[in-house]
Amino acid sequence: MPCSRFAMALTRWRTICWTNSLILRDGQRRLEMMPNEAFDKLFDKVPNDVSDKASDKASDEARYLYCIVNSPSCGQEHLGNIGIERQAVYTIPYKDIAAIVHTCQPVPYDSKDPRKAEGWVLEHSYVIDQAMKKYESILPFSFDVILREGDSQIEQWLGRNYDRLWKQLDALLGKAEYTVQIFYDYEFLKAKILMANLDLNDMQNRIENESKGKAYLLSKKLNQIIKRDLEAESRLLAEEFLLQIKEHADKLVVNDRPSWIPENFRDMKLMASYSCLVRKDNVDRLGEVLEGINSLQGFRVRFTGPWAPFSFVDFQGLA
């Protein structure tokens, strides 16, 4: 996938990062990776039956797709020269939905220049960001989805897939994706486990008085037990926190392998990472739950959004 190796993005977002004593809110544009693999998701939602990038045909007419939106006006709208390389972005409507596009050649955006490639991705993200502000519901496409057709063919494609697209837009109405990451202090939980287990305390005391060989074996055994108990405790706490979070999320996806952890969280262990689809009127309630978790000694929560709902859109199988 073009540009997928580039892991940094300049974007605008609302970020809430908790420490034990401070809530930081950042609405500025800055150079930082999008949290919770949101940057990666710009690349992994390409529908193979829709995205037909490279062209062997004589026609040089194509449209670059940013997203599908609900469009109650039912008419074409011009959003300005806000697209990739300042392309004019506009809507192609069909009934009460529309595709946000710009006119392009049927050739993928690809470059060996990292800065140029990053710029394209940022501009793609910016258009989606603006669409989220203007429309109540949005189905975002990944970076570099190009349809080798003109406006009338795109309109026909929307018509063929209208029911499915409308159903997804309706389900996402008034909602956005948020990232939740819960971190814990390994040494704090380790000390807590030792304090609660007299046998482990006794083993630790014996290590200090044994010969070097026996002390090594005991220490190895102790660490194995602590690791086992700590993992069990971590799972139990994660399940408890998950139940609290689910109360305020319409849908939730577990991110088993987050691609990136912020520098200021790398002294802690990641306990859980979620993508949550949340209604606007539930965001503050979810924030209160997470603030409660963050206030617990030994824990920190990272809460970011709103994002376009990449984790909750399905373009597979469109006609």
mmCIF file of C-alpha atoms in Angstrom:
data_model
loop_
_atom_site.group_PDB
_atom_site.id
_atom_site.type_symbol
_atom_site.label_atom_id
_atom_site.label_comp_id
_atom_site.label_asym_id
_atom_site.label_seq_id
_atom_site.Cartn_x
_atom_site.Cartn_y
_atom_site.Cartn_z
ATOM 1 C CA MET A 1 0.000 0.000 0.000
ATOM 2 C CA PRO A 2 1.498 3.353 -0.974
ATOM 3 C CA CYS A 3 2.842 5.387 1.920
ATOM 4 C CA SER A 4 1.942 2.805 4.579
ATOM 5 C CA ARG A 5 5.498 2.863 5.872
ATOM 6 C CA PHE A 6 5.099 6.449 7.055
ATOM 7 C CA ALA A 7 4.155 6.482 10.709
ATOM 8 C CA MET A 8 3.880 10.159 11.526
ATOM 9 C CA ALA A 9 0.939 12.429 10.809
ATOM 10 C CA LEU A 10 0.080 16.081 11.243
ATOM 11 C CA THR A 11 -3.566 16.332 12.123
ATOM 12 C CA ARG A 12 -6.171 18.189 14.118
ATOM 13 C CA TRP A 13 -7.929 16.336 16.896
ATOM 14 C CA ARG A 14 -9.283 16.589 20.365
ATOM 15 C CA THR A 15 -7.018 14.678 22.726
ATOM 16 C CA ILE A 16 -7.590 13.998 26.394
ATOM 17 C CA CYS A 17 -4.650 12.447 28.228
ATOM 18 C CA TRP A 18 -4.887 11.857 31.937
ATOM 19 C CA THR A 19 -2.176 11.738 34.526
ATOM 20 C CA ASN A 20 -2.967 11.253 38.189
ATOM 21 C CA SER A 21 -3.187 14.990 38.788
ATOM 22 C CA LEU A 22 -3.824 16.623 35.431
ATOM 23 C CA ILE A 23 -6.130 16.511 32.436
ATOM 24 C CA LEU A 24 -4.526 17.784 29.235
ATOM 25 C CA ARG A 25 -6.747 18.949 26.374
ATOM 26 C CA ASP A 26 -5.102 19.593 23.026
ATOM 27 C CA GLY A 27 -6.946 20.939 19.994
ATOM 28 C CA GLN A 28 -3.898 22.219 18.117
ATOM 29 C CA ARG A 29 -2.308 20.852 14.959
ATOM 30 C CA ARG A 30 0.864 18.998 15.849
ATOM 31 C CA LEU A 31 3.278 16.417 14.502
ATOM 32 C CA GLU A 32 2.345 13.193 16.218
ATOM 33 C CA MET A 33 1.071 9.802 15.208
ATOM 34 C CA MET A 34 -2.665 9.365 15.243
ATOM 35 C CA PRO A 35 -3.514 7.264 18.314
ATOM 36 C CA ASN A 36 -4.942 3.764 18.343
ATOM 37 C CA GLU A 37 -3.771 2.873 14.850
ATOM 38 C CA ALA A 38 -6.018 5.547 13.361
ATOM 39 C CA PHE A 39 -3.177 6.381 11.001
ATOM 40 C CA ASP A 40 -2.906 2.734 9.948
ATOM 41 C CA LYS A 41 -6.646 2.596 9.394
ATOM 42 C CA LEU A 42 -6.212 5.103 6.600
ATOM 43 C CA PHE A 43 -4.732 2.155 4.691
ATOM 44 C CA ASP A 44 -6.680 -0.958 5.654
ATOM 45 C CA LYS A 45 -10.272 -0.300 4.567
ATOM 46 C CA VAL A 46 -9.785 -0.422 0.798
ATOM 47 C CA PRO A 47 -12.574 -2.497 -0.815
ATOM 48 C CA ASN A 48 -10.950 -4.511 -3.576
ATOM 49 C CA ASP A 49 -14.074 -4.527 -5.687
ATOM 50 C CA VAL A 50 -14.367 -0.739 -5.456
ATOM 51 C CA SER A 51 -10.772 0.516 -5.544
ATOM 52 C CA ASP A 52 -9.405 -0.074 -9.029
ATOM 53 C CA LYS A 53 -6.426 2.224 -9.060
ATOM 54 C CA ALA A 54 -3.980 1.468 -11.833
ATOM 55 C CA SER A 55 -5.563 1.808 -15.264
ATOM 56 C CA ASP A 56 -4.733 0.149 -18.568
ATOM 57 C CA LYS A 57 -7.744 1.773 -20.228
ATOM 58 C CA ALA A 58 -7.507 4.736 -22.545
ATOM 59 C CA SER A 59 -9.831 6.840 -20.379
ATOM 60 C CA ASP A 60 -8.041 9.187 -18.017
ATOM 61 C CA GLU A 61 -11.163 10.122 -16.047
ATOM 62 C CA ALA A 62 -11.227 9.087 -12.395
ATOM 63 C CA ARG A 63 -12.421 10.229 -8.989
ATOM 64 C CA TYR A 64 -10.517 10.095 -5.714
ATOM 65 C CA LEU A 65 -12.859 9.079 -2.867
ATOM 66 C CA TYR A 66 -12.536 10.518 0.633
ATOM 67 C CA CYS A 67 -15.785 9.369 2.226
ATOM 68 C CA ILE A 68 -19.522 8.820 1.914
ATOM 69 C CA VAL A 69 -21.785 11.184 3.865
ATOM 70 C CA ASN A 70 -25.436 11.780 4.584
ATOM 71 C CA SER A 71 -26.519 14.736 2.443
ATOM 72 C CA PRO A 72 -30.023 15.978 3.260
ATOM 73 C CA SER A 73 -29.665 18.809 0.714
ATOM 74 C CA CYS A 74 -29.666 16.170 -2.071
ATOM 75 C CA GLY A 75 -27.646 18.542 -4.269
ATOM 76 C CA GLN A 76 -24.014 18.913 -5.261
ATOM 77 C CA GLU A 77 -21.860 20.902 -2.845
ATOM 78 C CA HIS A 78 -18.429 22.415 -3.414
ATOM 79 C CA LEU A 79 -16.184 22.237 -0.350
ATOM 80 C CA GLY A 80 -13.288 24.245 -1.770
ATOM 81 C CA ASN A 81 -9.686 23.505 -2.717
ATOM 82 C CA ILE A 82 -9.025 21.471 0.417
ATOM 83 C CA GLY A 83 -8.060 18.144 -1.140
ATOM 84 C CA ILE A 84 -4.763 16.449 -1.859
ATOM 85 C CA GLU A 85 -2.450 18.963 -3.538
ATOM 86 C CA ARG A 86 -5.207 21.601 -3.182
ATOM 87 C CA GLN A 87 -7.593 19.740 -5.455
ATOM 88 C CA ALA A 88 -11.167 21.039 -5.600
ATOM 89 C CA VAL A 89 -13.312 18.796 -3.404
ATOM 90 C CA TYR A 90 -17.028 18.374 -4.085
ATOM 91 C CA THR A 91 -19.908 15.968 -3.532
ATOM 92 C CA ILE A 92 -21.568 13.594 -5.963
ATOM 93 C CA PRO A 93 -25.074 13.136 -4.542
ATOM 94 C CA TYR A 94 -27.546 10.310 -4.887
ATOM 95 C CA LYS A 95 -30.840 10.801 -3.049
ATOM 96 C CA ASP A 96 -29.834 11.761 0.515
ATOM 97 C CA ILE A 97 -26.262 10.413 0.470
ATOM 98 C CA ALA A 98 -23.162 11.648 -1.356
ATOM 99 C CA ALA A 99 -19.573 10.744 -2.160
ATOM 100 C CA ILE A 100 -16.930 13.368 -1.361
ATOM 101 C CA VAL A 101 -14.375 13.328 -4.169
ATOM 102 C CA HIS A 102 -11.899 15.198 -6.309
ATOM 103 C CA THR A 103 -11.163 14.714 -10.002
ATOM 104 C CA CYS A 104 -7.909 12.893 -10.714
ATOM 105 C CA GLN A 105 -6.030 10.635 -13.094
ATOM 106 C CA PRO A 106 -6.563 6.852 -12.752
ATOM 107 C CA VAL A 107 -3.124 6.490 -11.181
ATOM 108 C CA PRO A 108 -2.343 5.777 -7.501
ATOM 109 C CA TYR A 109 -0.708 8.386 -5.313
ATOM 110 C CA ASP A 110 2.769 6.985 -4.760
ATOM 111 C CA SER A 111 6.083 8.652 -4.031
ATOM 112 C CA LYS A 112 9.575 7.769 -2.851
ATOM 113 C CA ASP A 113 9.711 11.122 -1.055
ATOM 114 C CA PRO A 114 8.530 10.528 2.545
ATOM 115 C CA ARG A 115 7.557 14.163 3.091
ATOM 116 C CA LYS A 116 5.451 14.268 -0.041
ATOM 117 C CA ALA A 117 3.730 10.999 0.855
ATOM 118 C CA GLU A 118 3.061 12.197 4.405
ATOM 119 C CA GLY A 119 1.590 15.382 2.990
ATOM 120 C CA TRP A 120 -0.888 13.438 0.884
ATOM 121 C CA VAL A 121 -2.020 11.390 3.860
ATOM 122 C CA LEU A 122 -2.437 14.510 5.977
ATOM 123 C CA GLU A 123 -4.475 16.215 3.286
ATOM 124 C CA HIS A 124 -6.674 13.121 2.967
ATOM 125 C CA SER A 125 -7.196 13.155 6.733
ATOM 126 C CA TYR A 126 -7.961 16.885 6.676
ATOM 127 C CA VAL A 127 -10.815 16.450 4.183
ATOM 128 C CA ILE A 128 -12.332 13.724 6.357
ATOM 129 C CA ASP A 129 -11.938 16.001 9.375
ATOM 130 C CA GLN A 130 -13.826 18.792 7.590
ATOM 131 C CA ALA A 131 -16.534 16.376 6.459
ATOM 132 C CA MET A 132 -17.066 15.281 10.068
ATOM 133 C CA LYS A 133 -17.717 18.905 11.009
ATOM 134 C CA LYS A 134 -20.202 19.479 8.195
ATOM 135 C CA TYR A 135 -22.163 16.213 8.092
ATOM 136 C CA GLU A 136 -23.866 14.219 10.832
ATOM 137 C CA SER A 137 -22.693 10.836 9.566
ATOM 138 C CA ILE A 138 -19.641 9.741 7.590
ATOM 139 C CA LEU A 139 -18.169 6.541 6.123
ATOM 140 C CA PRO A 140 -14.429 7.213 5.665
ATOM 141 C CA PHE A 141 -12.366 5.603 2.935
ATOM 142 C CA SER A 142 -8.731 4.695 3.354
ATOM 143 C CA PHE A 143 -6.026 6.705 1.649
ATOM 144 C CA ASP A 144 -5.744 6.287 -2.148
ATOM 145 C CA VAL A 145 -9.133 4.837 -3.093
ATOM 146 C CA ILE A 146 -9.684 5.818 -6.727
ATOM 147 C CA LEU A 147 -12.622 4.938 -8.982
ATOM 148 C CA ARG A 148 -11.817 4.963 -12.673
ATOM 149 C CA GLU A 149 -15.038 6.681 -13.703
ATOM 150 C CA GLY A 150 -16.755 10.083 -13.963
ATOM 151 C CA ASP A 151 -19.463 11.693 -11.835
ATOM 152 C CA SER A 152 -22.380 9.901 -13.496
ATOM 153 C CA GLN A 153 -20.783 6.483 -12.951
ATOM 154 C CA ILE A 154 -20.065 7.310 -9.304
ATOM 155 C CA GLU A 155 -23.706 8.319 -8.921
ATOM 156 C CA GLN A 156 -24.752 4.977 -10.415
ATOM 157 C CA TRP A 157 -22.409 3.163 -8.024
ATOM 158 C CA LEU A 158 -24.026 4.998 -5.101
ATOM 159 C CA GLY A 159 -27.417 3.936 -6.440
ATOM 160 C CA ARG A 160 -26.449 0.273 -6.663
ATOM 161 C CA ASN A 161 -25.210 0.318 -3.080
ATOM 162 C CA TYR A 162 -27.639 2.855 -1.655
ATOM 163 C CA ASP A 163 -29.451 0.598 0.816
ATOM 164 C CA ARG A 164 -26.272 -0.732 2.379
ATOM 165 C CA LEU A 165 -24.527 2.646 2.532
ATOM 166 C CA TRP A 166 -27.609 4.388 3.925
ATOM 167 C CA LYS A 167 -28.016 1.720 6.601
ATOM 168 C CA GLN A 168 -24.426 2.229 7.785
ATOM 169 C CA LEU A 169 -24.760 6.016 7.729
ATOM 170 C CA ASP A 170 -27.957 5.790 9.745
ATOM 171 C CA ALA A 171 -26.305 3.491 12.305
ATOM 172 C CA LEU A 172 -23.420 5.970 12.731
ATOM 173 C CA LEU A 173 -25.578 9.091 12.950
ATOM 174 C CA GLY A 174 -24.399 11.376 15.759
ATOM 175 C CA LYS A 175 -21.554 9.037 16.721
ATOM 176 C CA ALA A 176 -17.770 9.067 16.433
ATOM 177 C CA GLU A 177 -14.842 6.777 17.160
ATOM 178 C CA TYR A 178 -12.776 7.279 20.309
ATOM 179 C CA THR A 179 -9.614 5.556 21.442
ATOM 180 C CA VAL A 180 -9.189 4.315 25.005
ATOM 181 C CA GLN A 181 -5.852 2.999 26.248
ATOM 182 C CA ILE A 182 -5.315 1.922 29.857
ATOM 183 C CA PHE A 183 -1.772 1.673 31.230
ATOM 184 C CA TYR A 184 -0.498 0.366 34.551
ATOM 185 C CA ASP A 185 2.661 0.712 36.618
ATOM 186 C CA TYR A 186 4.269 -2.745 36.612
ATOM 187 C CA GLU A 187 6.324 -2.149 39.750
ATOM 188 C CA PHE A 188 3.306 -0.835 41.653
ATOM 189 C CA LEU A 189 1.182 -3.897 40.879
ATOM 190 C CA LYS A 190 4.138 -6.160 41.607
ATOM 191 C CA ALA A 191 4.552 -4.597 45.063
ATOM 192 C CA LYS A 192 0.814 -4.914 45.644
ATOM 193 C CA ILE A 193 0.901 -8.635 44.834
ATOM 194 C CA LEU A 194 3.883 -9.198 47.136
ATOM 195 C CA MET A 195 2.175 -7.403 50.016
ATOM 196 C CA ALA A 196 -0.971 -9.494 49.620
ATOM 197 C CA ASN A 197 0.826 -12.872 49.540
ATOM 198 C CA LEU A 198 2.683 -13.995 52.671
ATOM 199 C CA ASP A 199 4.281 -16.965 50.899
ATOM 200 C CA LEU A 200 5.816 -14.699 48.278
ATOM 201 C CA ASN A 201 7.021 -12.339 50.986
ATOM 202 C CA ASP A 202 8.664 -15.244 52.767
ATOM 203 C CA MET A 203 10.324 -16.403 49.534
ATOM 204 C CA GLN A 204 11.697 -12.919 48.938
ATOM 205 C CA ASN A 205 13.171 -12.823 52.453
ATOM 206 C CA ARG A 206 14.790 -16.239 51.946
ATOM 207 C CA ILE A 207 16.506 -15.029 48.776
ATOM 208 C CA GLU A 208 18.421 -12.455 50.802
ATOM 209 C CA ASN A 209 19.779 -15.134 53.167
ATOM 210 C CA GLU A 210 20.480 -18.035 50.796
ATOM 211 C CA SER A 211 23.696 -18.865 48.984
ATOM 212 C CA LYS A 212 24.236 -17.335 45.562
ATOM 213 C CA GLY A 213 23.118 -20.478 43.673
ATOM 214 C CA LYS A 214 19.967 -21.081 45.719
ATOM 215 C CA ALA A 215 19.158 -17.370 45.725
ATOM 216 C CA TYR A 216 19.282 -17.343 41.929
ATOM 217 C CA LEU A 217 16.887 -20.300 41.630
ATOM 218 C CA LEU A 218 14.503 -18.863 44.218
ATOM 219 C CA SER A 219 14.578 -15.468 42.525
ATOM 220 C CA LYS A 220 13.765 -17.042 39.172
ATOM 221 C CA LYS A 221 10.860 -18.978 40.682
ATOM 222 C CA LEU A 222 9.591 -15.876 42.497
ATOM 223 C CA ASN A 223 9.617 -13.824 39.311
ATOM 224 C CA GLN A 224 7.699 -16.525 37.443
ATOM 225 C CA ILE A 225 5.009 -16.624 40.135
ATOM 226 C CA ILE A 226 4.774 -12.841 40.274
ATOM 227 C CA LYS A 227 4.489 -12.642 36.489
ATOM 228 C CA ARG A 228 1.716 -15.259 36.489
ATOM 229 C CA ASP A 229 -0.195 -13.542 39.293
ATOM 230 C CA LEU A 230 0.309 -10.113 37.779
ATOM 231 C CA GLU A 231 -1.039 -11.236 34.401
ATOM 232 C CA ALA A 232 -4.070 -12.761 36.121
ATOM 233 C CA GLU A 233 -4.666 -9.570 38.113
ATOM 234 C CA SER A 234 -4.264 -7.479 34.971
ATOM 235 C CA ARG A 235 -6.865 -9.568 33.113
ATOM 236 C CA LEU A 236 -9.355 -9.258 35.958
ATOM 237 C CA LEU A 237 -8.911 -5.492 36.164
ATOM 238 C CA ALA A 238 -9.170 -5.121 32.381
ATOM 239 C CA GLU A 239 -12.456 -7.068 32.397
ATOM 240 C CA GLU A 240 -13.771 -4.872 35.208
ATOM 241 C CA PHE A 241 -12.801 -1.676 33.373
ATOM 242 C CA LEU A 242 -14.221 -3.013 30.099
ATOM 243 C CA LEU A 243 -17.663 -3.510 31.650
ATOM 244 C CA GLN A 244 -17.658 0.114 32.813
ATOM 245 C CA ILE A 245 -16.572 1.390 29.390
ATOM 246 C CA LYS A 246 -19.132 -0.710 27.483
ATOM 247 C CA GLU A 247 -21.979 0.994 29.333
ATOM 248 C CA HIS A 248 -21.250 4.195 27.405
ATOM 249 C CA ALA A 249 -20.192 2.829 23.994
ATOM 250 C CA ASP A 250 -22.555 1.625 21.271
ATOM 251 C CA LYS A 251 -19.838 -0.647 19.895
ATOM 252 C CA LEU A 252 -16.329 -1.556 20.958
ATOM 253 C CA VAL A 253 -13.366 -3.181 19.215
ATOM 254 C CA VAL A 254 -10.407 -4.591 21.150
ATOM 255 C CA ASN A 255 -7.062 -3.534 19.666
ATOM 256 C CA ASP A 256 -4.815 -6.480 20.474
ATOM 257 C CA ARG A 257 -1.687 -4.998 18.926
ATOM 258 C CA PRO A 258 -1.621 -1.201 18.962
ATOM 259 C CA SER A 259 1.035 -0.057 16.517
ATOM 260 C CA TRP A 260 2.279 2.863 18.569
ATOM 261 C CA ILE A 261 2.544 4.009 22.183
ATOM 262 C CA PRO A 262 3.232 7.676 23.032
ATOM 263 C CA GLU A 263 6.657 8.422 24.483
ATOM 264 C CA ASN A 264 5.270 9.709 27.779
ATOM 265 C CA PHE A 265 3.458 6.393 28.377
ATOM 266 C CA ARG A 266 6.347 4.052 27.608
ATOM 267 C CA ASP A 267 7.423 3.728 31.222
ATOM 268 C CA MET A 268 4.147 1.852 31.840
ATOM 269 C CA LYS A 269 2.592 -1.381 30.575
ATOM 270 C CA LEU A 270 -0.419 -1.336 28.266
ATOM 271 C CA MET A 271 -3.289 -3.177 29.929
ATOM 272 C CA ALA A 272 -5.981 -2.642 27.298
ATOM 273 C CA SER A 273 -6.647 -0.715 24.099
ATOM 274 C CA TYR A 274 -10.105 -0.147 22.620
ATOM 275 C CA SER A 275 -11.779 1.621 19.728
ATOM 276 C CA CYS A 276 -15.184 2.798 20.910
ATOM 277 C CA LEU A 277 -18.145 4.034 18.897
ATOM 278 C CA VAL A 278 -19.735 6.655 21.133
ATOM 279 C CA ARG A 279 -22.771 8.915 20.845
ATOM 280 C CA LYS A 280 -22.111 12.614 21.285
ATOM 281 C CA ASP A 281 -24.257 12.754 24.421
ATOM 282 C CA ASN A 282 -22.321 9.845 25.971
ATOM 283 C CA VAL A 283 -18.787 11.190 25.519
ATOM 284 C CA ASP A 284 -18.721 13.112 28.803
ATOM 285 C CA ARG A 285 -20.107 10.106 30.703
ATOM 286 C CA LEU A 286 -17.412 7.880 29.235
ATOM 287 C CA GLY A 287 -14.860 10.534 30.156
ATOM 288 C CA GLU A 288 -16.032 10.469 33.771
ATOM 289 C CA VAL A 289 -15.618 6.680 33.909
ATOM 290 C CA LEU A 290 -12.120 6.922 32.475
ATOM 291 C CA GLU A 291 -11.205 9.740 34.825
ATOM 292 C CA GLY A 292 -12.203 7.461 37.699
ATOM 293 C CA ILE A 293 -9.908 4.716 36.394
ATOM 294 C CA ASN A 294 -7.129 7.219 35.882
ATOM 295 C CA SER A 295 -7.431 8.391 39.482
ATOM 296 C CA LEU A 296 -6.566 4.900 40.756
ATOM 297 C CA GLN A 297 -3.010 4.655 42.009
ATOM 298 C CA GLY A 298 -0.735 2.971 39.474
ATOM 299 C CA PHE A 299 -2.979 3.611 36.442
ATOM 300 C CA ARG A 300 -3.087 6.110 33.589
ATOM 301 C CA VAL A 301 -5.662 6.487 30.829
ATOM 302 C CA ARG A 302 -5.251 7.866 27.331
ATOM 303 C CA PHE A 303 -8.519 8.974 25.718
ATOM 304 C CA THR A 304 -8.519 10.467 22.191
ATOM 305 C CA GLY A 305 -11.085 11.509 19.615
ATOM 306 C CA PRO A 306 -13.409 12.193 17.978
ATOM 307 C CA TRP A 307 -12.216 10.206 14.964
ATOM 308 C CA ALA A 308 -13.970 9.155 11.799
ATOM 309 C CA PRO A 309 -15.393 5.665 12.481
ATOM 310 C CA PHE A 310 -12.797 3.648 10.540
ATOM 311 C CA SER A 311 -13.170 0.656 12.887
ATOM 312 C CA PHE A 312 -16.926 0.454 12.347
ATOM 313 C CA VAL A 313 -17.280 0.825 8.564
ATOM 314 C CA ASP A 314 -17.614 -2.123 6.185
ATOM 315 C CA PHE A 315 -17.132 -1.585 2.441
ATOM 316 C CA GLN A 316 -16.606 -5.255 1.613
ATOM 317 C CA GLY A 317 -19.018 -6.779 -0.860
ATOM 318 C CA LEU A 318 -20.290 -3.534 -2.406
ATOM 319 C CA ALA A 319 -21.620 -3.899 -5.953
#
